[in-house]
Amino acid sequence: MHGLPEFHLLHPATVAEAVAMGQEEPGARFVAGGTDLLVNMRRLIAAPPTLIDLTDVAEMREITVEDGTLVVGAAATLAELAADPRVRRTWPVLATAAGTVAGPTHRQVATVGGNLCLDTRCIYYNQSEWWRWANDYCLKERGEVCHVAPGAPRCWAAFSGDLAPAALVMGAEAVVAGPDGARTMPLDDLYGDDGATPFRLGAGELLTAIRVPDPGGLRGDYAKSRVRGAIDFPLAGVAVALRRDGDHLADLRVALTATNVRPDLVTGTETLLHGPLDDDRLSALERLVGKQIQPMRSTVTSSQYRRRVAAALLRRLVAGLFAAE
Amino acid sequence: MTSVLRLTVNGRPRADAVADNVLLVDYLRDVAGLTGTKQGCDGGECGACTVLVDDSPRLACITLAVRCAGRRVETVEGLTKGGRLSRLQRAFHEKLGSQCGFCTPGMIMASEALLRRDPDPDDDAIRDALGGNICRCTGYVKIIESVRAAARMEEPA
Ligand SMILES: Cc1cc2nc3c(=O)[nH]c(=O)nc-3n(C[C@H](O)[C@H](O)[C@H](O)COP(=O)(O)OP(=O)(O)OC[C@H]3O[C@@H](n4cnc5c(N)ncnc54)[C@H](O)[C@@H]3O)c2cc1C
Ligand code: SF4
Ligand code: FES
Ligand code: FES
């Protein structure tokens, strides 16, 4: 048997135990569904000496609604999130996005936390050990240069989780636990700007839940483009949430995935409010998104394709949500 | 670390010394000797390794064996009772849902999970449930027909 590098698996039952294990074991990684980390370990992209299994931490598995706020434990599965009747009724965009992740068998074990903390992806990185060795590895892992943009000493691997943009447009917060206790911050603050170190989590810190406020009149939707409709990661994913006041756009939020190093909450959409949704406004929105989207040659399709498909999904989602009332 | 893994495989209790890093697919094939479960890719992409854990489908190539402690694991071998093929096995055979056969154990186990939770699935439900199972040969139409046919058949007594 030669499946995985050797490691020691720990089974905390509480968040406090998980945090303590993270502090005691140098180089330890958290694992939840394992549908990303174990794939990377099979390819020797990662070989942590210790894995801390979060799936038996009961307090991280619950989905609850507290005073109108949805609280989703980081170890809840995507299948559970997508099927939850409260989520489907009040925060349907989260169920939609969760339901598009990977295939149905993955979603039985894939978790919300694993999806929000999904390692960034690149065609030069998500490859076998032999393939990466033959290419001298790359900056993100063991190597010296970035094959996507060799000029600059940084990594452009794209964050490609589906749930993050949906959670961002609904104003989600991240609840993080670590050696210094728990803290709550805007979900956007979980993400950094370097594909090689994409998360702003301190040593031993883990995501324990997300909190999503009552949507009020905000309605959201998510769509993604991918190679095979049944299973693949997004080439570009777009989440939109908006509120309509009569014929006017009263609130508009857009977030992207798989196009940038981080899931990108587009800034400046408030300049497009308080008017009807005509073609001028849609074009202005497209220009705004066009300035912030940053697809690099890190997927099997070209950057230009991902720009165009993101713009098309954006128009379709905004028009659909505006009309649906 | 190695520990004693206790679980049931195809209804039979087992106890084996298993290291933390052993994948369920390798445990089933190399320790339990059940080679019906296939490895078709280098991790998580093809569905050939699909087995059932407590009635729910799992990709055995990215599941740690020790995570199945105390659980019921079922493989394609477990569907055959007293030498008689299950209805899904028979339907895949009769409706040509299997050609080279490499994807078939995974297809059948993913279909078995579907029929246990939804005894009368429509074509969309079948397509959804098999979305992560890749077949090089059949073009899928015969696979969907096989599952539909199995749903109308009785399990052999
Ligand atoms: C064929 C295939 C297709 C896929 N398609 C998609 C897709 O379309 N869209 C998509 O988004 N994903 C896709 N994935 C990736 C993956 O299945 C999902 O992103 C899944 O949600 C990851 O969750 P997990 O629990 O399995 O994560 P794990 O693999 O357990 O962990 C992933 C990462 O998150 C970290 N982590 C896990 N939980 C926490 C936590 N609570 N706090 C801090 N860090 C944590 C781990 O250390 C690890 O680095 C695909 C995978 C495969 C194999
Ligand atoms: S963007 Fe560059 S450094 Fe990052 S994974 Fe791809 S090739 Fe490696
Ligand atoms: S062998 Fe498990 S998904 Fe391909
Ligand atoms: S029958 Fe050959 S891969 Fe499906």
Coordinates of C-alpha atoms and ligand atoms in Angstrom, one line a residue:
Chain A
M1 CA 0.0 0.0 0.0
H2 CA 1.4 3.3 -1.0
G3 CA -1.5 5.7 -0.8
L4 CA -0.5 8.4 1.5
P5 CA 2.6 9.7 3.3
E6 CA 2.7 8.7 7.0
F7 CA 0.9 10.8 9.6
H8 CA -0.7 10.6 12.9
L9 CA -4.5 11.2 13.1
L10 CA -5.9 12.9 16.1
H11 CA -9.7 13.0 17.0
P12 CA -10.6 16.0 19.1
A13 CA -14.2 16.1 20.4
T14 CA -14.3 19.8 21.2
V15 CA -13.0 23.0 19.6
A16 CA -10.8 23.6 22.7
E17 CA -9.2 20.2 22.2
A18 CA -8.7 20.8 18.5
V19 CA -7.0 24.2 19.3
A20 CA -4.8 22.6 22.0
M21 CA -3.7 19.8 19.6
G22 CA -2.9 22.4 16.9
Q23 CA -0.6 24.1 19.4
E24 CA 1.1 21.0 20.6
E25 CA 1.8 19.4 17.2
P26 CA 4.1 21.4 15.0
G27 CA 3.2 21.2 11.4
A28 CA -0.3 19.7 12.1
R29 CA -3.1 20.3 9.6
F30 CA -6.8 20.3 10.2
V31 CA -8.8 17.8 8.0
A32 CA -12.5 17.7 7.6
G33 CA -14.1 15.8 4.7
G34 CA -10.6 15.4 3.2
T35 CA -11.9 15.7 -0.3
D36 CA -9.2 18.3 -1.1
L37 CA -6.4 17.7 1.5
L38 CA -6.3 14.0 1.0
V39 CA -6.1 14.4 -2.8
N40 CA -3.2 16.8 -2.3
M41 CA -1.5 14.4 0.1
R42 CA -1.9 11.6 -2.4
R43 CA 0.1 13.8 -4.8
L44 CA 2.6 14.7 -2.1
I45 CA 1.7 18.3 -2.4
A46 CA 1.3 18.2 1.4
A47 CA 2.8 15.7 3.9
P48 CA 1.8 16.9 7.4
P49 CA 3.1 14.8 10.2
T50 CA -0.2 15.1 12.1
L51 CA -3.8 15.5 10.9
I52 CA -6.4 16.8 13.3
D53 CA -9.8 15.4 12.3
L54 CA -12.6 17.9 12.8
T55 CA -15.5 15.7 11.9
D56 CA -16.2 14.5 15.4
V57 CA -16.3 18.0 16.9
A58 CA -20.1 18.0 17.6
E59 CA -20.3 21.7 18.3
M60 CA -18.9 22.4 14.8
R61 CA -21.5 20.2 13.0
E62 CA -24.7 22.1 13.7
I63 CA -26.8 24.4 11.5
T64 CA -28.9 26.7 13.7
V65 CA -30.9 29.9 13.3
E66 CA -30.4 32.4 16.3
D67 CA -32.6 35.5 16.2
G68 CA -32.7 35.5 12.5
T69 CA -29.0 34.8 12.0
L70 CA -28.0 31.6 10.3
V71 CA -25.1 29.9 12.1
V72 CA -23.4 27.1 10.1
G73 CA -20.8 25.0 11.8
A74 CA -17.6 24.6 9.8
A75 CA -17.9 20.8 10.0
A76 CA -21.4 20.6 8.6
T77 CA -21.4 18.9 5.3
L78 CA -22.3 20.6 2.0
A79 CA -25.0 18.0 1.5
E80 CA -26.5 19.0 4.8
L81 CA -26.3 22.7 4.0
A82 CA -27.8 22.3 0.5
A83 CA -30.7 20.2 1.9
D84 CA -31.5 22.3 5.0
P85 CA -35.1 23.6 4.6
R86 CA -34.4 26.9 6.5
V87 CA -31.4 27.6 4.3
R88 CA -33.3 26.8 1.2
R89 CA -36.2 29.1 2.2
T90 CA -34.3 32.1 3.6
W91 CA -30.7 31.9 2.2
P92 CA -31.2 29.9 -1.0
V93 CA -28.0 31.2 -2.6
L94 CA -26.0 29.2 0.0
A95 CA -27.9 26.0 -0.8
T96 CA -27.4 26.6 -4.6
A97 CA -23.7 27.2 -4.3
A98 CA -23.1 24.3 -1.9
G99 CA -25.1 22.0 -4.3
T100 CA -22.7 22.9 -7.2
V101 CA -19.5 21.8 -5.4
A102 CA -17.9 18.7 -6.9
G103 CA -20.1 15.6 -7.3
P104 CA -22.9 14.2 -5.0
T105 CA -20.6 11.7 -3.3
H106 CA -18.0 14.3 -2.5
R107 CA -20.7 16.5 -0.9
Q108 CA -21.7 13.7 1.5
V109 CA -18.4 14.4 3.4
A110 CA -17.1 17.7 2.1
T111 CA -17.6 20.4 4.7
V112 CA -18.4 24.1 4.8
G113 CA -15.1 24.9 6.5
G114 CA -13.1 22.8 4.0
N115 CA -14.8 24.7 1.2
L116 CA -14.2 28.1 2.7
C117 CA -10.5 27.2 3.5
L118 CA -10.0 25.4 0.2
D119 CA -6.4 25.6 -1.0
T120 CA -5.9 27.8 -4.0
R121 CA -5.6 26.0 -7.4
C122 CA -3.4 26.2 -10.5
I123 CA -2.7 23.8 -13.4
Y124 CA 1.0 23.8 -12.4
Y125 CA 0.2 22.8 -8.8
N126 CA -2.8 20.4 -8.9
Q127 CA -0.7 17.7 -10.6
S128 CA 1.0 14.5 -9.7
E129 CA 4.4 14.5 -7.9
W130 CA 6.0 13.2 -11.1
W131 CA 4.5 16.0 -13.2
R132 CA 5.5 18.7 -10.8
W133 CA 9.0 17.2 -10.4
A134 CA 9.4 17.2 -14.2
N135 CA 8.5 20.9 -14.3
D136 CA 10.8 21.8 -11.4
Y137 CA 7.8 22.4 -9.1
C138 CA 6.8 26.1 -8.7
L139 CA 6.9 28.9 -6.2
K140 CA 3.8 27.8 -4.3
E141 CA 5.5 24.4 -3.5
R142 CA 9.2 23.6 -3.4
G143 CA 10.1 25.5 -6.6
E144 CA 11.7 28.8 -7.5
V145 CA 9.5 30.3 -10.2
C146 CA 5.9 30.9 -11.0
H147 CA 5.1 29.3 -14.3
V148 CA 2.0 31.4 -14.7
A149 CA 3.7 34.8 -14.4
P150 CA 7.5 34.1 -14.2
G151 CA 8.4 37.8 -13.9
A152 CA 7.0 38.4 -10.4
P153 CA 8.0 36.6 -7.2
R154 CA 4.4 35.7 -6.2
C155 CA 1.8 33.1 -6.7
W156 CA -1.4 33.7 -8.6
A157 CA -3.2 30.4 -7.9
A158 CA -6.9 31.1 -7.8
F159 CA -9.3 30.5 -4.9
S160 CA -11.9 28.2 -6.4
G161 CA -14.4 27.3 -3.7
D162 CA -18.1 27.9 -4.6
L163 CA -19.5 28.7 -1.2
A164 CA -17.4 31.8 -0.4
P165 CA -18.8 34.2 -3.0
A166 CA -22.4 33.2 -2.0
A167 CA -21.6 33.8 1.7
L168 CA -19.8 37.1 0.9
V169 CA -22.8 38.6 -0.9
M170 CA -25.1 37.7 2.0
G171 CA -22.8 39.5 4.5
A172 CA -21.4 36.4 6.3
E173 CA -19.0 36.6 9.2
A174 CA -16.3 34.0 10.0
V175 CA -16.0 32.7 13.6
V176 CA -12.4 31.7 14.2
A177 CA -11.0 29.9 17.3
G178 CA -7.4 29.8 18.3
P179 CA -4.9 29.9 21.2
D180 CA -6.1 33.4 22.1
G181 CA -9.8 32.4 22.1
A182 CA -12.6 33.0 19.6
R183 CA -13.0 36.0 17.3
T184 CA -15.6 37.0 14.8
M185 CA -14.7 39.0 11.6
P186 CA -16.1 39.7 8.2
L187 CA -15.6 36.6 6.1
D188 CA -13.8 38.8 3.6
D189 CA -11.0 39.2 6.2
L190 CA -10.3 35.5 6.1
Y191 CA -8.6 35.9 2.7
G192 CA -5.3 37.3 1.8
D193 CA -3.7 38.4 -1.5
D194 CA -1.1 35.8 -2.1
G195 CA -2.0 32.4 -3.7
A196 CA 0.8 30.7 -1.8
T197 CA -0.5 31.7 1.7
P198 CA -4.2 32.4 1.0
F199 CA -5.7 32.5 4.5
R200 CA -5.3 35.0 7.2
L201 CA -5.4 32.4 10.0
G202 CA -2.8 32.4 12.7
A203 CA -0.9 29.3 13.9
G204 CA -3.3 26.8 15.4
E205 CA -6.4 28.9 14.4
L206 CA -9.4 27.2 12.7
L207 CA -12.7 28.3 11.3
T208 CA -15.5 27.1 13.6
A209 CA -18.6 28.6 12.0
I210 CA -20.0 31.2 9.7
R211 CA -22.8 33.6 10.7
V212 CA -25.1 34.9 8.0
P213 CA -27.5 37.7 8.9
D214 CA -31.2 37.8 8.1
P215 CA -31.4 38.8 4.4
G216 CA -34.1 41.3 4.9
G217 CA -35.2 42.0 1.3
L218 CA -31.9 40.8 -0.2
R219 CA -32.2 38.0 -2.7
G220 CA -29.1 36.1 -4.0
D221 CA -28.1 33.6 -6.6
Y222 CA -25.0 31.9 -7.8
A223 CA -23.8 30.5 -11.1
K224 CA -20.6 28.9 -12.3
S225 CA -18.9 27.9 -15.5
R226 CA -17.0 24.6 -15.6
V227 CA -15.7 22.1 -18.0
R228 CA -18.1 19.3 -17.1
G229 CA -21.4 20.3 -15.6
A230 CA -21.6 17.4 -13.2
I231 CA -18.4 17.6 -11.2
D232 CA -15.8 20.3 -11.9
F233 CA -14.3 23.2 -10.0
P234 CA -15.5 26.6 -11.3
L235 CA -13.6 28.3 -14.1
A236 CA -15.4 31.4 -13.0
G237 CA -18.2 31.6 -10.4
V238 CA -20.4 34.6 -9.7
A239 CA -22.7 35.3 -6.8
V240 CA -25.1 38.3 -6.8
A241 CA -27.4 39.6 -4.2
L242 CA -29.7 42.5 -4.7
R243 CA -32.7 44.3 -3.2
R244 CA -35.3 46.0 -5.4
D245 CA -37.3 49.0 -4.4
G246 CA -40.1 49.4 -6.9
D247 CA -38.3 49.9 -10.2
H248 CA -35.1 50.9 -8.5
L249 CA -32.1 48.9 -7.5
A250 CA -31.8 49.5 -3.7
D251 CA -28.8 47.2 -2.9
L252 CA -26.4 45.3 -5.1
R253 CA -23.5 43.0 -4.1
V254 CA -21.3 40.9 -6.4
A255 CA -18.6 38.4 -5.5
L256 CA -16.4 36.2 -7.8
T257 CA -14.6 33.0 -7.3
A258 CA -12.0 31.1 -9.3
T259 CA -11.0 34.3 -11.1
N260 CA -8.7 35.9 -8.4
V261 CA -6.3 34.8 -5.7
R262 CA -9.1 35.4 -3.2
P263 CA -12.9 35.2 -3.4
D264 CA -13.5 38.8 -4.5
L265 CA -16.3 40.9 -3.1
V266 CA -16.6 43.6 -5.8
T267 CA -16.3 47.1 -4.4
G268 CA -18.1 50.2 -5.7
T269 CA -21.4 48.6 -6.6
E270 CA -23.2 51.3 -4.5
T271 CA -22.5 53.8 -7.2
L272 CA -24.9 51.9 -9.4
L273 CA -27.9 52.1 -7.0
H274 CA -31.1 54.2 -7.0
G275 CA -32.0 53.9 -10.6
P276 CA -33.7 51.4 -12.9
L277 CA -31.8 48.4 -14.1
D278 CA -31.3 49.4 -17.7
D279 CA -28.7 48.4 -20.1
D280 CA -26.4 51.4 -19.2
R281 CA -26.4 50.2 -15.6
L282 CA -25.6 46.6 -16.6
S283 CA -22.8 47.8 -18.8
A284 CA -21.4 50.0 -16.0
L285 CA -21.6 47.0 -13.6
E286 CA -19.7 44.9 -16.2
R287 CA -17.0 47.6 -16.4
L288 CA -16.7 47.7 -12.7
V289 CA -16.3 44.0 -12.4
G290 CA -14.0 44.0 -15.3
K291 CA -11.6 46.2 -13.4
Q292 CA -11.5 43.9 -10.4
I293 CA -11.5 40.5 -12.0
Q294 CA -8.0 39.1 -12.4
P295 CA -8.0 35.7 -14.1
M296 CA -4.5 34.4 -14.8
R297 CA -3.4 31.5 -17.0
S298 CA -3.9 29.1 -14.1
T299 CA -6.7 27.0 -15.6
V300 CA -7.2 24.9 -18.7
T301 CA -9.1 27.8 -20.3
S302 CA -7.8 31.2 -21.2
S303 CA -8.0 34.3 -19.0
Q304 CA -10.1 35.9 -21.7
Y305 CA -12.6 33.1 -21.7
R306 CA -13.0 33.4 -17.9
R307 CA -13.5 37.2 -18.2
R308 CA -16.2 36.8 -20.8
V309 CA -18.0 34.0 -19.1
A310 CA -18.0 35.8 -15.7
A311 CA -19.5 38.9 -17.4
A312 CA -22.2 36.7 -19.1
L313 CA -23.1 35.0 -15.8
L314 CA -23.2 38.4 -14.0
R315 CA -25.7 39.9 -16.5
R316 CA -27.9 36.8 -16.4
L317 CA -27.9 36.7 -12.6
V318 CA -28.6 40.4 -12.1
A319 CA -31.4 40.5 -14.6
G320 CA -32.9 37.3 -13.3
L321 CA -32.9 38.4 -9.7
F322 CA -34.2 41.9 -10.6
A323 CA -37.1 40.4 -12.6
A324 CA -38.0 37.7 -10.1
E325 CA -40.6 39.4 -7.8
Chain B
M1 CA 0.3 5.2 14.2
T2 CA -1.3 1.7 13.9
S3 CA -4.5 0.8 15.7
V4 CA -7.0 -2.0 15.6
L5 CA -9.8 -1.1 13.2
R6 CA -13.2 -2.7 14.0
L7 CA -16.0 -2.4 11.5
T8 CA -18.3 -4.6 9.4
V9 CA -17.5 -5.3 5.8
N10 CA -20.4 -6.7 3.7
G11 CA -22.1 -7.7 7.0
R12 CA -19.1 -9.5 8.5
P13 CA -17.4 -8.0 11.6
R14 CA -13.6 -7.6 11.1
A15 CA -10.7 -6.4 13.2
D16 CA -7.5 -5.5 11.5
A17 CA -4.3 -3.6 12.5
V18 CA -4.4 -0.6 10.3
A19 CA -2.1 2.5 10.1
D20 CA -3.7 6.0 10.2
N21 CA -2.6 6.7 6.6
V22 CA -4.2 3.7 5.0
L23 CA -6.9 4.6 2.5
L24 CA -10.2 2.7 2.5
V25 CA -9.7 1.5 -1.1
D26 CA -6.3 -0.1 -0.1
Y27 CA -7.7 -1.6 3.0
L28 CA -10.6 -3.2 1.1
R29 CA -8.4 -4.5 -1.8
D30 CA -5.2 -5.4 0.0
V31 CA -6.3 -6.3 3.6
A32 CA -9.8 -7.6 3.1
G33 CA -9.0 -9.0 -0.3
L34 CA -12.0 -7.4 -2.0
T35 CA -10.8 -6.3 -5.3
G36 CA -14.2 -5.5 -6.8
T37 CA -13.6 -1.9 -5.7
K38 CA -11.5 -0.2 -8.3
Q39 CA -9.0 2.7 -8.3
G40 CA -9.5 4.6 -11.5
C41 CA -7.8 7.9 -10.9
D42 CA -5.2 9.5 -8.6
G43 CA -7.8 10.7 -6.2
G44 CA -11.4 11.8 -6.1
E45 CA -12.0 12.4 -9.8
C46 CA -13.8 9.3 -11.2
G47 CA -16.1 7.5 -8.8
A48 CA -14.7 4.0 -9.6
C49 CA -13.9 3.4 -5.9
T50 CA -17.5 4.2 -4.7
V51 CA -18.5 2.1 -1.7
L52 CA -21.3 2.5 0.9
V53 CA -20.6 3.5 4.5
D54 CA -23.7 3.3 6.6
D55 CA -25.8 3.3 3.3
S56 CA -24.3 6.5 2.1
P57 CA -21.8 6.6 -0.9
R58 CA -18.2 7.3 -0.2
L59 CA -15.1 7.6 -2.4
A60 CA -12.8 5.0 -0.9
C61 CA -9.7 6.5 -2.5
I62 CA -10.0 9.6 -0.4
T63 CA -11.5 8.1 2.7
L64 CA -9.2 7.1 5.6
A65 CA -9.9 3.5 6.6
V66 CA -9.7 4.3 10.3
R67 CA -12.5 6.8 9.9
C68 CA -14.8 3.9 9.2
A69 CA -14.4 2.4 12.8
G70 CA -17.7 1.1 14.0
R71 CA -19.4 1.5 10.6
R72 CA -21.0 -0.7 8.0
V73 CA -18.9 -0.8 4.8
E74 CA -20.4 -2.4 1.8
T75 CA -18.7 -3.2 -1.5
V76 CA -20.0 -4.6 -4.8
E77 CA -19.1 -8.1 -3.6
G78 CA -21.6 -7.7 -0.7
L79 CA -24.6 -7.2 -3.1
T80 CA -24.4 -10.8 -4.3
K81 CA -26.4 -13.1 -2.0
G82 CA -25.8 -16.8 -2.1
G83 CA -24.3 -16.6 -5.6
R84 CA -27.3 -14.7 -6.9
L85 CA -26.7 -11.3 -8.5
S86 CA -28.6 -8.3 -7.0
R87 CA -31.2 -6.6 -9.1
L88 CA -28.7 -3.8 -10.0
Q89 CA -26.0 -6.3 -11.0
R90 CA -28.5 -8.2 -13.1
A91 CA -29.9 -5.0 -14.7
F92 CA -26.4 -3.7 -15.6
H93 CA -25.7 -7.1 -17.2
E94 CA -28.9 -7.4 -19.1
K95 CA -29.3 -3.8 -20.2
L96 CA -25.6 -3.5 -21.3
G97 CA -24.8 -0.9 -18.6
S98 CA -21.4 -2.4 -18.4
Q99 CA -18.8 -2.7 -21.2
C100 CA -15.2 -2.9 -20.1
G101 CA -16.6 -3.0 -16.5
F102 CA -14.0 -0.8 -14.8
C103 CA -16.5 1.8 -13.7
T104 CA -19.2 -0.7 -13.0
P105 CA -18.6 -1.5 -9.3
G106 CA -18.6 2.3 -8.5
M107 CA -21.7 2.9 -10.7
I108 CA -23.6 0.0 -9.0
M109 CA -22.7 1.2 -5.5
A110 CA -23.7 4.8 -6.2
S111 CA -26.9 3.5 -7.8
E112 CA -27.5 1.2 -4.8
A113 CA -27.2 4.2 -2.5
L114 CA -29.7 6.1 -4.6
L115 CA -32.3 3.2 -4.7
R116 CA -32.0 2.8 -0.9
R117 CA -33.0 6.4 -0.4
D118 CA -35.3 6.8 -3.4
P119 CA -36.8 3.5 -4.6
D120 CA -38.4 5.1 -7.7
P121 CA -36.0 7.8 -9.1
D122 CA -36.7 9.6 -12.3
D123 CA -33.9 10.1 -14.9
D124 CA -32.8 13.4 -13.5
A125 CA -32.4 11.9 -10.0
I126 CA -30.3 9.0 -11.6
R127 CA -28.2 11.5 -13.5
D128 CA -27.6 13.6 -10.4
A129 CA -26.7 10.6 -8.2
L130 CA -24.2 9.3 -10.8
G131 CA -22.8 12.7 -11.7
G132 CA -19.4 11.9 -10.1
N133 CA -19.0 8.5 -11.7
I134 CA -17.2 8.6 -15.0
C135 CA -17.5 5.9 -17.7
R136 CA -15.2 5.6 -20.7
C137 CA -17.3 3.2 -22.6
T138 CA -21.0 3.2 -22.5
G139 CA -22.0 6.8 -23.2
Y140 CA -24.1 6.6 -20.0
V141 CA -27.5 6.0 -21.7
K142 CA -27.3 2.3 -21.0
I143 CA -26.3 2.9 -17.4
I144 CA -29.3 5.1 -16.8
E145 CA -31.6 2.5 -18.5
S146 CA -30.0 -0.2 -16.2
V147 CA -30.8 1.8 -13.0
R148 CA -34.3 2.5 -14.2
A149 CA -34.8 -1.2 -15.0
A150 CA -33.4 -2.3 -11.6
A151 CA -35.8 0.0 -9.8
R152 CA -38.6 -2.0 -11.3
M153 CA -37.1 -5.4 -10.4
E154 CA -37.4 -7.3 -7.1
E155 CA -34.3 -8.2 -5.1
P156 CA -33.7 -12.0 -5.3
A157 CA -35.0 -13.5 -2.1
Ligands
LIG1 C1 -13.1 15.9 -8.5 C2 -13.3 17.0 -7.5 C3 -14.1 18.1 -7.8 C4 -14.2 19.2 -7.0 N1 -15.0 20.2 -7.4 C5 -15.2 21.2 -6.6 C6 -16.0 22.3 -6.9 O1 -16.7 22.3 -8.0 N2 -16.1 23.4 -6.1 C7 -15.4 23.5 -5.0 O2 -15.6 24.4 -4.3 N3 -14.6 22.5 -4.6 C8 -14.5 21.3 -5.3 N4 -13.7 20.3 -4.9 C9 -12.9 20.4 -3.7 C10 -13.5 19.9 -2.4 O3 -14.2 18.7 -2.6 C11 -14.5 20.9 -1.8 O4 -14.0 22.2 -1.8 C12 -14.8 20.6 -0.3 O5 -15.8 21.4 0.2 C13 -13.6 20.7 0.6 O6 -14.1 20.4 1.9 P1 -13.5 19.2 2.8 O7 -14.2 19.2 4.1 O8 -13.4 17.9 2.1 O9 -12.0 19.8 3.0 P2 -10.6 19.1 3.5 O10 -10.0 18.5 2.3 O11 -10.8 18.4 4.7 O12 -9.8 20.5 3.8 C14 -9.5 21.4 2.8 C15 -8.6 22.5 3.4 O13 -9.3 23.3 4.4 C16 -8.6 23.2 5.6 N5 -9.7 23.1 6.6 C17 -10.8 22.3 6.7 N6 -11.6 22.6 7.7 C18 -11.1 23.7 8.3 C19 -11.5 24.5 9.3 N7 -12.7 24.3 10.0 N8 -10.7 25.6 9.7 C20 -9.6 25.8 9.0 N9 -9.1 25.1 8.0 C21 -9.9 24.0 7.6 C22 -7.8 21.9 5.6 O14 -6.7 22.0 6.4 C23 -7.4 21.9 4.1 O15 -6.3 22.7 3.9 C24 -13.5 19.2 -5.7 C25 -12.8 18.1 -5.4 C26 -12.6 17.0 -6.2 C27 -11.8 15.9 -5.8
SF4_2 S1 0.4 30.6 -9.9 FE1 2.6 30.2 -10.2 S2 3.4 29.8 -8.1 FE2 1.2 29.7 -8.0 S3 0.7 27.6 -8.2 FE3 0.6 28.4 -10.3 S4 2.6 28.2 -11.1 FE4 2.8 27.8 -8.9
FES3 S1 -10.5 6.1 -7.7 FE1 -11.7 7.1 -6.2 S2 -12.6 8.7 -7.4 FE2 -11.2 7.7 -8.9
FES4 S1 -17.9 0.3 -18.8 FE1 -15.9 0.8 -19.3 S2 -15.6 2.6 -18.1 FE2 -17.7 2.2 -17.9

